[in-house]
Amino acid sequence: MFHRSDRLLLRPIWPEDWQGVLAGIADECVVRNLARAPWPYREQDARAFTALPIDPLFPRFIVTRACDATVVGCIGIDPLPATEGANDGSVEVGYWIARPYWGQGYATEAGNAILQIARVLGYARIVGSHFLDNPASGKVLNKLGFEPTGRVMERHSCGRGEEAPTVEYALEFADEMRGQAVSAA
């Protein structure tokens, strides 16, 4: 699966992408905002990540600039961990943007693309979260239409090596569809 937005191309992650992934994520300021990436992030971590099997229901994408194929980050949809409400049909969005590309709207643009993909896949609800000390990610989620759930929970961060508080957001696609049906009537 591929997705082209105004400035970005989201495409499957291939094993030969390991160097681009490593160059973008091997930055403590990036990794500390992620739950699953270890610190320090090494070549073997990038190679293992890019070799993961592709599940069409839970796609992961490398995010590149469409003009020159420069790796800007990654984004994907994952099943929620069993401890976080996986039985309600929700999925989780996760993303990272390499530090040289922060503040340029790439996270929001890639986020809009992944939400379109989630709708096509038929998901009714998608959640996202951010560590409390990363409010920029909360701004991205707000721009994408996510609403805070009011839930603050401890989540393990491999990069930090400890639990840290996160704020949870959710986007209900069913609510969007009801709103469209009302406005069309």
PDB file of C-alpha atoms in Angstrom:
ATOM      1  CA  MET A   1       0.000   0.000   0.000  1.00  0.00           C
ATOM      2  CA  PHE A   2       1.235   3.471  -0.919  1.00  0.00           C
ATOM      3  CA  HIS A   3      -0.188   6.916  -0.202  1.00  0.00           C
ATOM      4  CA  ARG A   4       0.806  10.215  -1.816  1.00  0.00           C
ATOM      5  CA  SER A   5      -0.047  13.526  -0.139  1.00  0.00           C
ATOM      6  CA  ASP A   6       0.942  17.035  -1.211  1.00  0.00           C
ATOM      7  CA  ARG A   7       4.569  16.784  -0.089  1.00  0.00           C
ATOM      8  CA  LEU A   8       4.963  13.224   1.126  1.00  0.00           C
ATOM      9  CA  LEU A   9       5.008   9.651  -0.062  1.00  0.00           C
ATOM     10  CA  LEU A  10       4.076   6.973   2.467  1.00  0.00           C
ATOM     11  CA  ARG A  11       5.236   3.567   1.327  1.00  0.00           C
ATOM     12  CA  PRO A  12       5.931   0.176   2.879  1.00  0.00           C
ATOM     13  CA  ILE A  13       9.159  -0.145   4.816  1.00  0.00           C
ATOM     14  CA  TRP A  14      11.667  -2.390   3.073  1.00  0.00           C
ATOM     15  CA  PRO A  15      14.816  -3.998   4.559  1.00  0.00           C
ATOM     16  CA  GLU A  16      17.044  -1.742   2.445  1.00  0.00           C
ATOM     17  CA  ASP A  17      15.535   1.292   4.251  1.00  0.00           C
ATOM     18  CA  TRP A  18      17.491   0.522   7.419  1.00  0.00           C
ATOM     19  CA  GLN A  19      20.025   3.338   6.860  1.00  0.00           C
ATOM     20  CA  GLY A  20      17.307   5.968   6.381  1.00  0.00           C
ATOM     21  CA  VAL A  21      15.500   4.747   9.481  1.00  0.00           C
ATOM     22  CA  LEU A  22      18.714   4.753  11.490  1.00  0.00           C
ATOM     23  CA  ALA A  23      19.649   8.262  10.328  1.00  0.00           C
ATOM     24  CA  GLY A  24      16.266   9.635  11.380  1.00  0.00           C
ATOM     25  CA  ILE A  25      15.613   7.859  14.644  1.00  0.00           C
ATOM     26  CA  ALA A  26      19.102   7.489  16.175  1.00  0.00           C
ATOM     27  CA  ASP A  27      18.589  10.720  18.075  1.00  0.00           C
ATOM     28  CA  GLU A  28      17.826  10.618  21.773  1.00  0.00           C
ATOM     29  CA  CYS A  29      15.341  13.502  21.400  1.00  0.00           C
ATOM     30  CA  VAL A  30      13.329  11.383  18.946  1.00  0.00           C
ATOM     31  CA  VAL A  31      13.609   8.021  20.714  1.00  0.00           C
ATOM     32  CA  ARG A  32      12.661   9.322  24.170  1.00  0.00           C
ATOM     33  CA  ASN A  33       9.222  10.201  22.781  1.00  0.00           C
ATOM     34  CA  LEU A  34       8.570   6.646  21.598  1.00  0.00           C
ATOM     35  CA  ALA A  35       7.351   3.660  23.583  1.00  0.00           C
ATOM     36  CA  ARG A  36       9.011   0.800  21.694  1.00  0.00           C
ATOM     37  CA  ALA A  37      12.318   2.083  20.309  1.00  0.00           C
ATOM     38  CA  PRO A  38      15.402   1.404  22.442  1.00  0.00           C
ATOM     39  CA  TRP A  39      18.148   3.858  23.297  1.00  0.00           C
ATOM     40  CA  PRO A  40      20.772   3.875  22.075  1.00  0.00           C
ATOM     41  CA  TYR A  41      19.238   2.975  18.714  1.00  0.00           C
ATOM     42  CA  ARG A  42      21.730   0.925  16.739  1.00  0.00           C
ATOM     43  CA  GLU A  43      22.161  -0.537  13.276  1.00  0.00           C
ATOM     44  CA  GLN A  44      20.786  -3.908  14.387  1.00  0.00           C
ATOM     45  CA  ASP A  45      17.643  -2.169  15.711  1.00  0.00           C
ATOM     46  CA  ALA A  46      17.064  -0.458  12.368  1.00  0.00           C
ATOM     47  CA  ARG A  47      17.706  -3.680  10.464  1.00  0.00           C
ATOM     48  CA  ALA A  48      15.292  -5.604  12.722  1.00  0.00           C
ATOM     49  CA  PHE A  49      12.596  -2.927  12.379  1.00  0.00           C
ATOM     50  CA  THR A  50      12.840  -2.754   8.584  1.00  0.00           C
ATOM     51  CA  ALA A  51      12.727  -6.577   8.345  1.00  0.00           C
ATOM     52  CA  LEU A  52       9.443  -6.909  10.260  1.00  0.00           C
ATOM     53  CA  PRO A  53       6.699  -8.660   8.293  1.00  0.00           C
ATOM     54  CA  ILE A  54       4.042  -6.483   6.708  1.00  0.00           C
ATOM     55  CA  ASP A  55       0.485  -6.948   7.955  1.00  0.00           C
ATOM     56  CA  PRO A  56      -1.984  -5.296   5.560  1.00  0.00           C
ATOM     57  CA  LEU A  57      -4.427  -4.631   8.431  1.00  0.00           C
ATOM     58  CA  PHE A  58      -1.744  -2.887  10.488  1.00  0.00           C
ATOM     59  CA  PRO A  59       0.395  -1.053   7.931  1.00  0.00           C
ATOM     60  CA  ARG A  60       3.634   0.725   8.747  1.00  0.00           C
ATOM     61  CA  PHE A  61       5.060   3.274   6.363  1.00  0.00           C
ATOM     62  CA  ILE A  62       8.293   5.043   5.813  1.00  0.00           C
ATOM     63  CA  VAL A  63       7.525   8.722   5.259  1.00  0.00           C
ATOM     64  CA  THR A  64       9.589  10.348   2.518  1.00  0.00           C
ATOM     65  CA  ARG A  65       9.499  13.713   0.831  1.00  0.00           C
ATOM     66  CA  ALA A  66       7.897  13.209  -2.571  1.00  0.00           C
ATOM     67  CA  CYS A  67      10.308  15.626  -4.263  1.00  0.00           C
ATOM     68  CA  ASP A  68      13.535  13.792  -3.404  1.00  0.00           C
ATOM     69  CA  ALA A  69      12.696  10.584  -1.449  1.00  0.00           C
ATOM     70  CA  THR A  70      14.436  11.871   1.702  1.00  0.00           C
ATOM     71  CA  VAL A  71      13.325   9.866   4.755  1.00  0.00           C
ATOM     72  CA  VAL A  72      11.407  12.173   7.086  1.00  0.00           C
ATOM     73  CA  GLY A  73      10.048   9.562   9.522  1.00  0.00           C
ATOM     74  CA  CYS A  74       7.717   6.614   9.972  1.00  0.00           C
ATOM     75  CA  ILE A  75       4.034   6.197  10.762  1.00  0.00           C
ATOM     76  CA  GLY A  76       1.786   3.215  11.277  1.00  0.00           C
ATOM     77  CA  ILE A  77      -1.305   1.624  12.730  1.00  0.00           C
ATOM     78  CA  ASP A  78      -0.907  -1.009  15.433  1.00  0.00           C
ATOM     79  CA  PRO A  79      -3.326  -3.117  17.445  1.00  0.00           C
ATOM     80  CA  LEU A  80      -3.742  -1.756  20.949  1.00  0.00           C
ATOM     81  CA  PRO A  81      -1.890  -3.682  23.643  1.00  0.00           C
ATOM     82  CA  ALA A  82      -4.278  -6.034  25.477  1.00  0.00           C
ATOM     83  CA  THR A  83      -3.968  -3.932  28.617  1.00  0.00           C
ATOM     84  CA  GLU A  84      -5.193  -0.820  26.796  1.00  0.00           C
ATOM     85  CA  GLY A  85      -8.627  -1.785  25.496  1.00  0.00           C
ATOM     86  CA  ALA A  86      -7.760  -3.954  22.507  1.00  0.00           C
ATOM     87  CA  ASN A  87     -11.145  -5.682  22.628  1.00  0.00           C
ATOM     88  CA  ASP A  88     -13.129  -2.563  21.667  1.00  0.00           C
ATOM     89  CA  GLY A  89     -11.924  -2.586  18.037  1.00  0.00           C
ATOM     90  CA  SER A  90      -9.607   0.377  18.495  1.00  0.00           C
ATOM     91  CA  VAL A  91      -6.220   0.681  16.866  1.00  0.00           C
ATOM     92  CA  GLU A  92      -3.334   2.951  17.733  1.00  0.00           C
ATOM     93  CA  VAL A  93      -1.428   5.377  15.551  1.00  0.00           C
ATOM     94  CA  GLY A  94       2.281   5.754  16.168  1.00  0.00           C
ATOM     95  CA  TYR A  95       4.763   7.980  14.406  1.00  0.00           C
ATOM     96  CA  TRP A  96       8.095   9.705  14.571  1.00  0.00           C
ATOM     97  CA  ILE A  97       9.625  12.502  12.546  1.00  0.00           C
ATOM     98  CA  ALA A  98      13.390  13.039  12.331  1.00  0.00           C
ATOM     99  CA  ARG A  99      14.483  16.170  14.179  1.00  0.00           C
ATOM    100  CA  PRO A 100      15.631  18.160  11.083  1.00  0.00           C
ATOM    101  CA  TYR A 101      11.990  18.004   9.881  1.00  0.00           C
ATOM    102  CA  TRP A 102      10.233  19.057  13.099  1.00  0.00           C
ATOM    103  CA  GLY A 103       7.958  22.073  12.860  1.00  0.00           C
ATOM    104  CA  GLN A 104       7.352  21.754   9.115  1.00  0.00           C
ATOM    105  CA  GLY A 105       3.927  20.100   9.215  1.00  0.00           C
ATOM    106  CA  TYR A 106       5.159  16.663   8.139  1.00  0.00           C
ATOM    107  CA  ALA A 107       3.683  14.857  11.161  1.00  0.00           C
ATOM    108  CA  THR A 108       0.257  16.375  10.521  1.00  0.00           C
ATOM    109  CA  GLU A 109       0.418  15.621   6.793  1.00  0.00           C
ATOM    110  CA  ALA A 110       1.489  12.022   7.391  1.00  0.00           C
ATOM    111  CA  GLY A 111      -1.159  11.759  10.126  1.00  0.00           C
ATOM    112  CA  ASN A 112      -3.907  12.849   7.731  1.00  0.00           C
ATOM    113  CA  ALA A 113      -2.712  10.208   5.281  1.00  0.00           C
ATOM    114  CA  ILE A 114      -2.736   7.414   7.879  1.00  0.00           C
ATOM    115  CA  LEU A 115      -6.238   8.440   8.989  1.00  0.00           C
ATOM    116  CA  GLN A 116      -7.458   8.097   5.393  1.00  0.00           C
ATOM    117  CA  ILE A 117      -5.894   4.637   5.299  1.00  0.00           C
ATOM    118  CA  ALA A 118      -7.500   3.699   8.645  1.00  0.00           C
ATOM    119  CA  ARG A 119     -10.903   4.698   7.277  1.00  0.00           C
ATOM    120  CA  VAL A 120     -10.371   2.589   4.154  1.00  0.00           C
ATOM    121  CA  LEU A 121      -9.412  -0.358   6.367  1.00  0.00           C
ATOM    122  CA  GLY A 122     -12.734   0.051   8.175  1.00  0.00           C
ATOM    123  CA  TYR A 123     -11.558   1.052  11.637  1.00  0.00           C
ATOM    124  CA  ALA A 124     -14.194   2.850  13.699  1.00  0.00           C
ATOM    125  CA  ARG A 125     -11.864   4.271  16.353  1.00  0.00           C
ATOM    126  CA  ILE A 126      -8.207   5.144  16.458  1.00  0.00           C
ATOM    127  CA  VAL A 127      -6.259   6.253  19.509  1.00  0.00           C
ATOM    128  CA  GLY A 128      -3.003   8.097  19.921  1.00  0.00           C
ATOM    129  CA  SER A 129      -1.005   9.190  22.910  1.00  0.00           C
ATOM    130  CA  HIS A 130       2.006  11.237  23.825  1.00  0.00           C
ATOM    131  CA  PHE A 131       4.303  11.491  26.781  1.00  0.00           C
ATOM    132  CA  LEU A 132       3.399  14.498  28.936  1.00  0.00           C
ATOM    133  CA  ASP A 133       6.753  16.132  28.248  1.00  0.00           C
ATOM    134  CA  ASN A 134       6.110  16.019  24.462  1.00  0.00           C
ATOM    135  CA  PRO A 135       3.234  18.491  23.993  1.00  0.00           C
ATOM    136  CA  ALA A 136       4.131  19.001  20.311  1.00  0.00           C
ATOM    137  CA  SER A 137       2.759  15.528  19.594  1.00  0.00           C
ATOM    138  CA  GLY A 138      -0.466  16.483  21.371  1.00  0.00           C
ATOM    139  CA  LYS A 139      -0.773  19.490  19.063  1.00  0.00           C
ATOM    140  CA  VAL A 140      -0.422  17.177  16.059  1.00  0.00           C
ATOM    141  CA  LEU A 141      -3.152  14.883  17.403  1.00  0.00           C
ATOM    142  CA  ASN A 142      -5.441  17.889  18.004  1.00  0.00           C
ATOM    143  CA  LYS A 143      -4.863  19.161  14.452  1.00  0.00           C
ATOM    144  CA  LEU A 144      -5.850  15.722  13.183  1.00  0.00           C
ATOM    145  CA  GLY A 145      -9.173  15.881  15.026  1.00  0.00           C
ATOM    146  CA  PHE A 146      -8.342  13.643  17.983  1.00  0.00           C
ATOM    147  CA  GLU A 147     -10.032  14.476  21.282  1.00  0.00           C
ATOM    148  CA  PRO A 148      -8.465  13.923  24.713  1.00  0.00           C
ATOM    149  CA  THR A 149     -10.065  10.942  26.457  1.00  0.00           C
ATOM    150  CA  GLY A 150      -9.222  12.317  29.898  1.00  0.00           C
ATOM    151  CA  ARG A 151      -7.041   9.292  30.530  1.00  0.00           C
ATOM    152  CA  VAL A 152      -3.469   9.785  31.748  1.00  0.00           C
ATOM    153  CA  MET A 153      -1.580   6.536  32.164  1.00  0.00           C
ATOM    154  CA  GLU A 154       1.912   5.302  32.787  1.00  0.00           C
ATOM    155  CA  ARG A 155       3.504   3.739  29.724  1.00  0.00           C
ATOM    156  CA  HIS A 156       6.870   2.128  29.422  1.00  0.00           C
ATOM    157  CA  SER A 157       9.358   3.850  27.145  1.00  0.00           C
ATOM    158  CA  CYS A 158      12.187   1.610  25.991  1.00  0.00           C
ATOM    159  CA  GLY A 159      14.188   4.701  25.036  1.00  0.00           C
ATOM    160  CA  ARG A 160      13.829   6.222  28.495  1.00  0.00           C
ATOM    161  CA  GLY A 161      14.205   2.875  30.221  1.00  0.00           C
ATOM    162  CA  GLU A 162      11.291   3.636  32.525  1.00  0.00           C
ATOM    163  CA  GLU A 163       7.583   4.348  32.809  1.00  0.00           C
ATOM    164  CA  ALA A 164       6.409   7.850  31.979  1.00  0.00           C
ATOM    165  CA  PRO A 165       2.959   9.476  32.018  1.00  0.00           C
ATOM    166  CA  THR A 166       1.098   9.651  28.715  1.00  0.00           C
ATOM    167  CA  VAL A 167      -2.054  11.466  27.660  1.00  0.00           C
ATOM    168  CA  GLU A 168      -4.510   9.492  25.528  1.00  0.00           C
ATOM    169  CA  TYR A 169      -6.560  10.852  22.608  1.00  0.00           C
ATOM    170  CA  ALA A 170      -9.163   9.185  20.409  1.00  0.00           C
ATOM    171  CA  LEU A 171     -10.822   9.801  17.080  1.00  0.00           C
ATOM    172  CA  GLU A 172     -14.167   8.165  16.404  1.00  0.00           C
ATOM    173  CA  PHE A 173     -14.698   7.646  12.694  1.00  0.00           C
ATOM    174  CA  ALA A 174     -18.305   6.609  13.369  1.00  0.00           C
ATOM    175  CA  ASP A 175     -18.951  10.121  14.790  1.00  0.00           C
ATOM    176  CA  GLU A 176     -17.549  11.652  11.598  1.00  0.00           C
ATOM    177  CA  MET A 177     -19.836   9.484   9.477  1.00  0.00           C
ATOM    178  CA  ARG A 178     -22.903  10.429  11.563  1.00  0.00           C
ATOM    179  CA  GLY A 179     -21.972  14.107  11.198  1.00  0.00           C
ATOM    180  CA  GLN A 180     -21.690  13.754   7.417  1.00  0.00           C
ATOM    181  CA  ALA A 181     -25.045  11.999   7.223  1.00  0.00           C
ATOM    182  CA  VAL A 182     -26.701  14.767   9.272  1.00  0.00           C
ATOM    183  CA  SER A 183     -25.142  17.576   7.249  1.00  0.00           C
ATOM    184  CA  ALA A 184     -26.085  15.878   3.961  1.00  0.00           C
ATOM    185  CA  ALA A 185     -29.742  15.574   5.000  1.00  0.00           C
TER     186      ALA A 185
END
